[in-house]
mmCIF file of C-alpha atoms and ligand atoms in Angstrom:
data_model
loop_
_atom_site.group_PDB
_atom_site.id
_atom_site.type_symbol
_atom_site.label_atom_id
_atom_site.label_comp_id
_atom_site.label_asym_id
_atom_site.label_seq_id
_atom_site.Cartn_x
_atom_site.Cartn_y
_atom_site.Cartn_z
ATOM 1 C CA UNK H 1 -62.417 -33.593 12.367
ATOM 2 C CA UNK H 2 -61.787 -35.689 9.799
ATOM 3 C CA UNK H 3 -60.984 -35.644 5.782
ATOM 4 C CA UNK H 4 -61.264 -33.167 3.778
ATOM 5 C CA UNK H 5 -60.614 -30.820 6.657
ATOM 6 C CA UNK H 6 -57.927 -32.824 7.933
ATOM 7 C CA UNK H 7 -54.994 -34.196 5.733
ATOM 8 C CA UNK H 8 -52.001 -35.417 7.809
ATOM 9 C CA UNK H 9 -50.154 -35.813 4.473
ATOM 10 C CA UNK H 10 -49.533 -31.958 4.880
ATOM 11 C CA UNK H 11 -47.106 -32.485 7.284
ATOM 12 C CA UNK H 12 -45.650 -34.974 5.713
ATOM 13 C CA UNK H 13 -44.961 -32.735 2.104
ATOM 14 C CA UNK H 14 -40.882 -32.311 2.729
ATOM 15 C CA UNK H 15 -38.151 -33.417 4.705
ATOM 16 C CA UNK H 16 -37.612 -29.979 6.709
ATOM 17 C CA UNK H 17 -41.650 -30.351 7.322
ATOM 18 C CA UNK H 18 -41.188 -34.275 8.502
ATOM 19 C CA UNK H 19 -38.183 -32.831 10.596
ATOM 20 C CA UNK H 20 -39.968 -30.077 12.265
ATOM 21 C CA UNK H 21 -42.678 -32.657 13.267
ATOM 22 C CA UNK H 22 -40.725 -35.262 14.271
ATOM 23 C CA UNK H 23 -41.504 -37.326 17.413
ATOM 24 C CA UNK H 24 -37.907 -38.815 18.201
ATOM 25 C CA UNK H 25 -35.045 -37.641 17.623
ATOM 26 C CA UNK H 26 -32.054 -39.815 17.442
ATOM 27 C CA UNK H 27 -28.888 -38.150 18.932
ATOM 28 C CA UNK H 28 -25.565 -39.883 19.925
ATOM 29 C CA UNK H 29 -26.279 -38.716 23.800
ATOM 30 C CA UNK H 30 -27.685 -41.790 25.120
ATOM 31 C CA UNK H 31 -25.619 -44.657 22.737
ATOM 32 C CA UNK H 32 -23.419 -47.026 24.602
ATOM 33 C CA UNK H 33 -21.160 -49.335 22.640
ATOM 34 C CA UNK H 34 -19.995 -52.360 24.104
ATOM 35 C CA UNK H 35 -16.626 -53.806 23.662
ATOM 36 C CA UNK H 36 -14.824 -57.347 24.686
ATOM 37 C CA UNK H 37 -10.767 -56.833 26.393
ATOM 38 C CA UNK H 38 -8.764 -60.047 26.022
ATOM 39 C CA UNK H 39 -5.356 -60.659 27.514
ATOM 40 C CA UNK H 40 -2.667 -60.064 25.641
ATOM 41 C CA UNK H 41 -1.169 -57.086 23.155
ATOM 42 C CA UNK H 42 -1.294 -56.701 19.533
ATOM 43 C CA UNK H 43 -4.864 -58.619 19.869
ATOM 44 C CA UNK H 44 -7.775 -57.890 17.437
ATOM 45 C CA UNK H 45 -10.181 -60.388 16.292
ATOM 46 C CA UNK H 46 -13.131 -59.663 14.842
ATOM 47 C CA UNK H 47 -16.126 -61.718 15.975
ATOM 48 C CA UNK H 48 -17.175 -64.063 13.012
ATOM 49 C CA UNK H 49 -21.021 -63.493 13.495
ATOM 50 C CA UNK H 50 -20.934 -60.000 14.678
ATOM 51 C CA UNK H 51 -19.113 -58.323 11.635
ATOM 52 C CA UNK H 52 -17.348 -55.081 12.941
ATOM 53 C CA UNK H 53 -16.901 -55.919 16.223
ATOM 54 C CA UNK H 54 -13.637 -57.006 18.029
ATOM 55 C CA UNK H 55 -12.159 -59.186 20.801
ATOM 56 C CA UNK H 56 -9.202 -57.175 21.882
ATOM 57 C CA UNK H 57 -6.237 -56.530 24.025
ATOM 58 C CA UNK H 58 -6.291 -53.490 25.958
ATOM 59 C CA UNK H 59 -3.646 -51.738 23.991
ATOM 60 C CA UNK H 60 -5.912 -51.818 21.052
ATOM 61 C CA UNK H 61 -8.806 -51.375 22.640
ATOM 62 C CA UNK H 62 -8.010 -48.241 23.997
ATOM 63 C CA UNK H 63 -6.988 -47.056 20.149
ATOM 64 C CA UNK H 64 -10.723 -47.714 19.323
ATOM 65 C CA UNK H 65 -11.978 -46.109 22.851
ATOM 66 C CA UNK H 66 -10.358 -43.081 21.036
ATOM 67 C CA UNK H 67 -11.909 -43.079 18.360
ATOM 68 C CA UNK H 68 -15.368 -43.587 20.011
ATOM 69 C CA UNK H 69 -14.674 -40.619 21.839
ATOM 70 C CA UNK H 70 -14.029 -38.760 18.853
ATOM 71 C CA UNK H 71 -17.271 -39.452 17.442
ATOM 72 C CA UNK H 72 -19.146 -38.071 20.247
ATOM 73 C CA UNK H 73 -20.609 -40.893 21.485
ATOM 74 C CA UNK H 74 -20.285 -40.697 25.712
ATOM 75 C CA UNK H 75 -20.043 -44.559 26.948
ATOM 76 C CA UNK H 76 -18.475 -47.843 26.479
ATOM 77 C CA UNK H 77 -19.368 -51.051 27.922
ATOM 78 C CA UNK H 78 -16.704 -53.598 28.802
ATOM 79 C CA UNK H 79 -16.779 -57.143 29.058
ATOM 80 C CA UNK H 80 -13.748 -59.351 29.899
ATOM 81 C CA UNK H 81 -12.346 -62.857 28.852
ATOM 82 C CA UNK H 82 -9.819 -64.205 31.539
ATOM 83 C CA UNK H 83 -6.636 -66.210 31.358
ATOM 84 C CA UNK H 84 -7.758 -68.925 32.670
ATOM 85 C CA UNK H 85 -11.120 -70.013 33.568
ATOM 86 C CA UNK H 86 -11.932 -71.872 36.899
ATOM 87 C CA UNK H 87 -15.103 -73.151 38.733
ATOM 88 C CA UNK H 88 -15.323 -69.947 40.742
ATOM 89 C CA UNK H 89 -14.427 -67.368 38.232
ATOM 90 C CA UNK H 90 -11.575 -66.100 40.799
ATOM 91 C CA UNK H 91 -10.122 -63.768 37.383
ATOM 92 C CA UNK H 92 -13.934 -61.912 37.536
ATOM 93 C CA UNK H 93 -12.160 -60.035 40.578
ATOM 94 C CA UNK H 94 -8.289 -60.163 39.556
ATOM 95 C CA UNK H 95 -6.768 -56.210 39.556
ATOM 96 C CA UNK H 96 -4.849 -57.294 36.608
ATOM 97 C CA UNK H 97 -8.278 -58.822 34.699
ATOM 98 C CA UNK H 98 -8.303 -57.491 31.360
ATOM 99 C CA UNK H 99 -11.185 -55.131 32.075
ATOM 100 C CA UNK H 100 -9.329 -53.826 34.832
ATOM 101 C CA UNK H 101 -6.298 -52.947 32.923
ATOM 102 C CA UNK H 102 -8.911 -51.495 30.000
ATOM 103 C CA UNK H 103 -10.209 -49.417 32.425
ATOM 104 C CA UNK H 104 -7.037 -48.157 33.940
ATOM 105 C CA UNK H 105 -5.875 -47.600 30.587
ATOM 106 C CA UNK H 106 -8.740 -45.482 29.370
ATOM 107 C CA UNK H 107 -8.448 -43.338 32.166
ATOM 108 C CA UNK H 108 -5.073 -42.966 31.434
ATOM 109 C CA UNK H 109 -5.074 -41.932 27.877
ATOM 110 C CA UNK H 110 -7.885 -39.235 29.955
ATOM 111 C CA UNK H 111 -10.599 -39.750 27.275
ATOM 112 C CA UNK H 112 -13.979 -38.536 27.384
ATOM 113 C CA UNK H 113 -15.941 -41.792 27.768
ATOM 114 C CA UNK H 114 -18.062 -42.752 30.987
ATOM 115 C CA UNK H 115 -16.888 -46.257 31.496
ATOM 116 C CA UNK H 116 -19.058 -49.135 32.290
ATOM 117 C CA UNK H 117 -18.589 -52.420 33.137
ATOM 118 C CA UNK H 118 -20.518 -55.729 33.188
ATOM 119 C CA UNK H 119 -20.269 -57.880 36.103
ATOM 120 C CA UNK H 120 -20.959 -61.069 35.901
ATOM 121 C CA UNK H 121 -19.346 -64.346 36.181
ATOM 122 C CA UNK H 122 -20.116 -66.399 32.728
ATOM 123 C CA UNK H 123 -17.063 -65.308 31.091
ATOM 124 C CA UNK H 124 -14.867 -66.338 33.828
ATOM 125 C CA UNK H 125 -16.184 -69.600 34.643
ATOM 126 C CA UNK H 126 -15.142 -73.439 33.628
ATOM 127 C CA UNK H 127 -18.897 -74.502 33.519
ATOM 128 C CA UNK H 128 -20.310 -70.974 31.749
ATOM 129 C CA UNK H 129 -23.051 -69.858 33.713
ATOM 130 C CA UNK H 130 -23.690 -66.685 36.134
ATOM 131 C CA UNK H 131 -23.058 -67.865 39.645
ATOM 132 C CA UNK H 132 -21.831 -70.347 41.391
ATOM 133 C CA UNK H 133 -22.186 -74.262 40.951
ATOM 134 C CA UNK H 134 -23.090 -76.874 43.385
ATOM 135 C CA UNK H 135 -24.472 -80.532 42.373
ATOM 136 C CA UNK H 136 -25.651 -79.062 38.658
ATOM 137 C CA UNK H 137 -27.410 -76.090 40.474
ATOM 138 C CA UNK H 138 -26.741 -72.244 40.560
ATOM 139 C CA UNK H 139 -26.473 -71.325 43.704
ATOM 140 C CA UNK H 140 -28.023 -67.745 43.966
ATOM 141 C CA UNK H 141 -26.580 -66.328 47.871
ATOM 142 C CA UNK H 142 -22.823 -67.635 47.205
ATOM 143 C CA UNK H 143 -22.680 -66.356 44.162
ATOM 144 C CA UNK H 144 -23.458 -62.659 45.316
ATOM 145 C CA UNK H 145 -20.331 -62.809 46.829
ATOM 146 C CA UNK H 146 -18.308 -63.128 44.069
ATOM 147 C CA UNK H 147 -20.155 -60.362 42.254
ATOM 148 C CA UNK H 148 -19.409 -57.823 44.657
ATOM 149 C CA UNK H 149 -15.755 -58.851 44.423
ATOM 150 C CA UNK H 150 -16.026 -58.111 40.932
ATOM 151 C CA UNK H 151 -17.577 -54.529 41.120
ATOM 152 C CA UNK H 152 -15.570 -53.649 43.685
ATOM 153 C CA UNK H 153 -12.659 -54.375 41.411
ATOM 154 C CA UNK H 154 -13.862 -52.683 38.586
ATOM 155 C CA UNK H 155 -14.687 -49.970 41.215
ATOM 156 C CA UNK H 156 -10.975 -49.349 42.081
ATOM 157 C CA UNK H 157 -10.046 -49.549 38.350
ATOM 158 C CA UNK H 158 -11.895 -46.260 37.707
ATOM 159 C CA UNK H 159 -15.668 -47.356 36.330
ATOM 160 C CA UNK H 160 -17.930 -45.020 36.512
ATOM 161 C CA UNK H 161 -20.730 -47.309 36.488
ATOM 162 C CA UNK H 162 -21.063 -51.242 37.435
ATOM 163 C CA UNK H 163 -23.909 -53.022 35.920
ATOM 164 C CA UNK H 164 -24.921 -56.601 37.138
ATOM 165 C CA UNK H 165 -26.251 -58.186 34.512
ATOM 166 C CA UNK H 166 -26.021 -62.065 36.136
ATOM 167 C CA UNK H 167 -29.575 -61.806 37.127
ATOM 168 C CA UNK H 168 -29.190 -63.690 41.029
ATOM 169 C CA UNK H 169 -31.688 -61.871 43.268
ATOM 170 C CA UNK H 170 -30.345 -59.501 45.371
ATOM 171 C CA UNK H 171 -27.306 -58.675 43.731
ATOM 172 C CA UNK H 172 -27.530 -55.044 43.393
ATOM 173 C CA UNK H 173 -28.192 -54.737 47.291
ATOM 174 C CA UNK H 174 -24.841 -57.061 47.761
ATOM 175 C CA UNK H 175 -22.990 -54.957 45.614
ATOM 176 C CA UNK H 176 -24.498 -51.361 46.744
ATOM 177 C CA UNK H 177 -22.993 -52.133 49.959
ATOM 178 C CA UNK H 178 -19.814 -53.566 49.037
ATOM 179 C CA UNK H 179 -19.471 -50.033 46.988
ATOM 180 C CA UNK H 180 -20.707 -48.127 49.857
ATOM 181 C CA UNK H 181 -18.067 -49.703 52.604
ATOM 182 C CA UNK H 182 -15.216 -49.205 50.402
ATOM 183 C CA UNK H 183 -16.055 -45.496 49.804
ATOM 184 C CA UNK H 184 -17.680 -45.998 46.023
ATOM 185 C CA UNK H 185 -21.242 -44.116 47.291
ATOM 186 C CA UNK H 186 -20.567 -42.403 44.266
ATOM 187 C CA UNK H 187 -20.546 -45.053 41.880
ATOM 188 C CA UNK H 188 -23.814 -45.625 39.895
ATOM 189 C CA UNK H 189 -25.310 -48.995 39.443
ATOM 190 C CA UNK H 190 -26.844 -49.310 35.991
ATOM 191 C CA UNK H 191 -28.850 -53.137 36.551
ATOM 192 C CA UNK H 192 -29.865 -55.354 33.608
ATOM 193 C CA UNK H 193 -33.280 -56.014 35.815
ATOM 194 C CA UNK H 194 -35.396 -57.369 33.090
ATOM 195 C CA UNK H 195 -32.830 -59.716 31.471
ATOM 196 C CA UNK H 196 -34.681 -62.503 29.320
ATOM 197 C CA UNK H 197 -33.364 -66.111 28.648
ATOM 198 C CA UNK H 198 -33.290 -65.544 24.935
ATOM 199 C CA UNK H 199 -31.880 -66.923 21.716
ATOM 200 C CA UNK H 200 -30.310 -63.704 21.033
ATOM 201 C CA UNK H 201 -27.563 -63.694 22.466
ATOM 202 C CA UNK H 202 -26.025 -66.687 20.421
ATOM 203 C CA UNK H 203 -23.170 -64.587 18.706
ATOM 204 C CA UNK H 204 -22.575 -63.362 21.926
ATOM 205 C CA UNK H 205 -21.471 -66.016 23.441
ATOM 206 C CA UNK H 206 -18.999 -66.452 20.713
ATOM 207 C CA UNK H 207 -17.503 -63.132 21.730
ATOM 208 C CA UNK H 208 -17.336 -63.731 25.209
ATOM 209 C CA UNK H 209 -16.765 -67.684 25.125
ATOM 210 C CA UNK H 210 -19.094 -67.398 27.644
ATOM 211 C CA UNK H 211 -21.443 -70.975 26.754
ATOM 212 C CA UNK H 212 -22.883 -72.763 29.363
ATOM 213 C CA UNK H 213 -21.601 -76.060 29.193
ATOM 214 C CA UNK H 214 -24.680 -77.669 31.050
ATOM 215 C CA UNK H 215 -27.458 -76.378 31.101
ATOM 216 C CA UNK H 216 -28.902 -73.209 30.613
ATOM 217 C CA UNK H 217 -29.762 -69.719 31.920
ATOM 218 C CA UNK H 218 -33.935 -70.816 32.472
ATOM 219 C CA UNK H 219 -33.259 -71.012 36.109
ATOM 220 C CA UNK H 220 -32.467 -67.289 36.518
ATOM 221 C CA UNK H 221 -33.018 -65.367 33.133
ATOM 222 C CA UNK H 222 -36.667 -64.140 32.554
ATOM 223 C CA UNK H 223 -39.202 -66.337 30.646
ATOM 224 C CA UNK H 224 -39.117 -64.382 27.278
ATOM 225 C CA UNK H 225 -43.067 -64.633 27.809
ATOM 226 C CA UNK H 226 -43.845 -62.705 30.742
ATOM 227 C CA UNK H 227 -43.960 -58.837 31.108
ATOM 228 C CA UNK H 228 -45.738 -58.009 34.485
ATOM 229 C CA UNK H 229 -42.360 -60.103 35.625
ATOM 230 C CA UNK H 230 -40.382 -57.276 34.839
ATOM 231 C CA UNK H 231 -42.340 -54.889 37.059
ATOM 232 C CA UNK H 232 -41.221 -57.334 40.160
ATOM 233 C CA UNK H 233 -37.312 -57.387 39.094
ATOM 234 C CA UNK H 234 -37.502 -53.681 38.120
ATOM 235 C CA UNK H 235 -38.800 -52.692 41.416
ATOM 236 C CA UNK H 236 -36.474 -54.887 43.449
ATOM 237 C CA UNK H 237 -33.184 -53.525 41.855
ATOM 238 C CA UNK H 238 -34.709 -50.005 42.413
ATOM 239 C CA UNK H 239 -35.135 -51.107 45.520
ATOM 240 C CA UNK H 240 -31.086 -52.398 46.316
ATOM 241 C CA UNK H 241 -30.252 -49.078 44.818
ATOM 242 C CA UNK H 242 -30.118 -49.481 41.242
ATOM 243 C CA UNK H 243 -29.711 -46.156 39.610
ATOM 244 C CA UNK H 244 -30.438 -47.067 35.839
ATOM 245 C CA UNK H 245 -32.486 -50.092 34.612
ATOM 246 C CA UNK H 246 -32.123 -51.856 31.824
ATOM 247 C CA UNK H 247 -34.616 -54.418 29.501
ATOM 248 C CA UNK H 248 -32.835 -56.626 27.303
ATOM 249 C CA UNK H 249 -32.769 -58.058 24.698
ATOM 250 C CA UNK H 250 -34.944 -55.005 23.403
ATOM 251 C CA UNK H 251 -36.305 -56.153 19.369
ATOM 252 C CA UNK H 252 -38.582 -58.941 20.986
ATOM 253 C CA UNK H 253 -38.955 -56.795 24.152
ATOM 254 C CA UNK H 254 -40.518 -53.390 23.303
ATOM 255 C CA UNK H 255 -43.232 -53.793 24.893
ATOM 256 C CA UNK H 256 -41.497 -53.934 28.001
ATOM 257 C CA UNK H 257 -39.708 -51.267 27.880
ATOM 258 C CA UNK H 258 -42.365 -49.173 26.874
ATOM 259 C CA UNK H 259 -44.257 -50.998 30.542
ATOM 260 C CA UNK H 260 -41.131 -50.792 32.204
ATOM 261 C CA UNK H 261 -41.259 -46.650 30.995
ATOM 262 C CA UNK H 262 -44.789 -45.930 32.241
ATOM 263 C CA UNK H 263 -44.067 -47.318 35.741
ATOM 264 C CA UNK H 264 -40.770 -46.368 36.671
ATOM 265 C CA UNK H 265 -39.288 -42.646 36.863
ATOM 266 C CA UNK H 266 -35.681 -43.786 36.353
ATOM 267 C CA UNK H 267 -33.586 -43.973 33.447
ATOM 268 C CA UNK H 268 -34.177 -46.778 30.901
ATOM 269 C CA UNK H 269 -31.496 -48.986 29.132
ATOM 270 C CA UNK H 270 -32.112 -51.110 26.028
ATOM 271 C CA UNK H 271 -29.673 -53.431 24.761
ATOM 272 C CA UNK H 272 -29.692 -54.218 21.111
ATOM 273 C CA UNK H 273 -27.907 -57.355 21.317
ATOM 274 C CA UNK H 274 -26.030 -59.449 19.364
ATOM 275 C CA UNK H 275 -28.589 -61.581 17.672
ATOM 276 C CA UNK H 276 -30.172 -58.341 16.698
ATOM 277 C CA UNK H 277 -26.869 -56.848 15.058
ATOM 278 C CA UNK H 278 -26.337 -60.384 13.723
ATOM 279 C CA UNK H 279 -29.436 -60.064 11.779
ATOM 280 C CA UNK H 280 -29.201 -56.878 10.270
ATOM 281 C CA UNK H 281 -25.828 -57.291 9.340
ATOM 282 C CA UNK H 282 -26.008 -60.665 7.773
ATOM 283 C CA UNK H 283 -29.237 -59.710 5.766
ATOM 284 C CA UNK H 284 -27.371 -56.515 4.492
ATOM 285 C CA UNK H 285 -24.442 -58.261 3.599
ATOM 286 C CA UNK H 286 -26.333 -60.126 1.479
ATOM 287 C CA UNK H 287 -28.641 -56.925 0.131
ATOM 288 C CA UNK H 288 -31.541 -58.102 1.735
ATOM 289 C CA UNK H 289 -32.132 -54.498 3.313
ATOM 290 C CA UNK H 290 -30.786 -51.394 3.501
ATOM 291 C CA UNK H 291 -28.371 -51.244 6.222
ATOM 292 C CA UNK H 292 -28.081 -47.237 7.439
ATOM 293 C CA UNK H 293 -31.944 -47.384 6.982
ATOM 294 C CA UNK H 294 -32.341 -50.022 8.790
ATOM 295 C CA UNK H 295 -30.511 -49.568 11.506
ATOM 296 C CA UNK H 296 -31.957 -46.369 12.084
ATOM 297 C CA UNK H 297 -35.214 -47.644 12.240
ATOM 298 C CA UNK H 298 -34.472 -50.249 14.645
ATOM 299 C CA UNK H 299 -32.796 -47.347 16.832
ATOM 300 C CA UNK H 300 -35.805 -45.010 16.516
ATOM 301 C CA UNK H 301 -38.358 -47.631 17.369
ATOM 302 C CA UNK H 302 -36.008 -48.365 20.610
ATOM 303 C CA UNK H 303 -36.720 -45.030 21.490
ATOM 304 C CA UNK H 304 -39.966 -44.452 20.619
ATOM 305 C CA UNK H 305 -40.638 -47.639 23.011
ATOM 306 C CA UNK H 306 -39.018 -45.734 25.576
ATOM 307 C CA UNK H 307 -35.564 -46.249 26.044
ATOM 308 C CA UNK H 308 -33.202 -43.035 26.557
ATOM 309 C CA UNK H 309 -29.890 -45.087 26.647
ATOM 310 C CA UNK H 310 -29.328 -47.646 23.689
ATOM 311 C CA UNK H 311 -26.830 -50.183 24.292
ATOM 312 C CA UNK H 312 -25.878 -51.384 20.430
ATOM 313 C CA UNK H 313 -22.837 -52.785 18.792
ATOM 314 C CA UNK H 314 -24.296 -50.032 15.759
ATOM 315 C CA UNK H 315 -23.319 -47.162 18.004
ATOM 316 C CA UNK H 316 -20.365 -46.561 15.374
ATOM 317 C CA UNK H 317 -22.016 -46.238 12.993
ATOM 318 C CA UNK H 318 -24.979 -44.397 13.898
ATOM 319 C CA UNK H 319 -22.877 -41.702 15.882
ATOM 320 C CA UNK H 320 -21.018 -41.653 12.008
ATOM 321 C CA UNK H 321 -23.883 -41.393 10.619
ATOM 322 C CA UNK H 322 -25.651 -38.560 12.515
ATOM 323 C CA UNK H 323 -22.503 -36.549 12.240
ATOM 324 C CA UNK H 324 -22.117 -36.094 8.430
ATOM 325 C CA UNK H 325 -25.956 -35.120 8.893
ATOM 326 C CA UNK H 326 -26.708 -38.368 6.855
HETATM 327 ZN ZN1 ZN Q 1 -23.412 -63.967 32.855
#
């Protein structure tokens, strides 16, 4: 069938009409926003390249956990900066880490937010990468080790879901088990299985101060140019006992997540990094775009690719957004 018969623009006439035929449907459900606790109290710095967004101490943290909750959005991700950093990232594990004390603290003020956590080592390292270092190497089986540690700790803070995203193999299996002989069999595992080596994360790394100061992440991030890859990491954290996947960065990746989708019956996470955010912030700021709209576009087409859980420093705003039925 074909024109004059056929005229999609029919269902296209109003907004109610678009609505009712609408494909995907954004919803606050399946937004995570990720945060950064820093030692301290009284500590709130916003990010210079990721307008918005804040390093802070738990006590304030917590204040914007509330407000999180308030807008209906269900999860937060925490990452950590130490004290001090050291060649083995001992604070990664320390009970009194500032992600410990966030999560302690968010359970205390009983909000309604699952709490994740990332666990890796790059924040609490001297030399800034994932794992352990031995003659200018990363040393994959030590380093699993140390991970463990970590989401055990994070475990016994009150997370309700650790997620590796170091990318050493056979960390989920190392820290599955650790979880499991402690008593955690509970505890979900969301992994970031197809994490890319990408220049994305650059504002990032301001957040986190989390720079490799050799180096860089080639040796155990994906090469941003190959999918099938993904299939191989996906199905070996499934494997260890990964409960959630995740693809990130997602923009330059939505192809594999829409792969990654087709393959695997599991949940699947998308992070909308920092570069992305970057991007859309500095182009509004200067009036380049349309932020809201664009945004929500990016959003959507995460979705459409396949993702069901977004991961995005916009989760503010979009839960805002969606609210007042904008
Ligand atoms: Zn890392």
């Amino acid at each position: 069938m074909s024109f004059p018969v056929h005229r999609p623009r029919r269902r296209r006439r109003t907004e109610p009409l678009r609505g009712l035929v609408r494909e995907t449907r954004l919803t606050s459900s399946g937004l995570v926003y990720p945060m950064f606790a820093v030692p301290g109290t009284g500590v709130r710095r916003e990010i210079t390249s990721m307008p918005g967004i804040y390093q802070q101490s738990v006590d304030k943290l917590v204040e914007e956990c509330r407000e999180v909750a308030e807008l209906g959005i269900p999860a937060v991700l925490l990452f950590g900066l130490p004290e001090h950093k050291d060649e083995v990232a001992s604070e990664a594990s320390s009970p009194d880490g500032a992600v410990q004390r966030a999560i302690q603290a968010i359970r205390k003020a009983k909000l309604k937010l699952i709490v994740i956590t990332d666990v890796c080592l790059c924040e609490y390292t001297s030399h800034g990468h994932c794992g352990m270092i031995h003659d200018g190497e990363v040393l994959n089986d030590p380093s699993l080790t140390a991970l463990a540690d970590a989401a055990l700790s994070h475990a016994r803070a009150g997370a309700d879901i650790v997620a590796p995203s170091d990318m050493m193999d056979g960390r989920v299996g190392a820290i599955r088990k650790r979880l499991d002989e402690n008593g955690f069999q509970d505890l979900a595992i969301l992994s970031y299985a197809a994490k890319y080596s990408s220049a994305f994360y650059g504002p990032f790394r301001e957040a986190a101060q989390s720079t490799p100061q050799f180096g860089d992440r080639r040796s155990y991030q994906m090469d941003p140019a190959n999918a099938r890859e993904a299939f191989i990491e996906v199905g070996e954290d499934l494997a260890e006992g990964a409960d959630i996947i995740m693809v990130k960065p997602a923009l330059a990746y939505l192809d594999v997540i829409r792969r990654v989708r087709e393959r695997f019956d599991v949940p699947v996470a998308a992070y909308n990094v920092s570069g992305e955010y970057a991007m859309v912030k500095a182009a509004a700021t200067n009036g380049w775009i349309e932020e809201k709209r664009a945004v929500l576009e990016v959003i959507t087409g995460i979705q459409r690719a396949g993702a069901s859980i977004i991961l995005t420093y916009h989760a503010k705003d979009i839960a805002r957004w969606l609210k007042n039925g904008e």
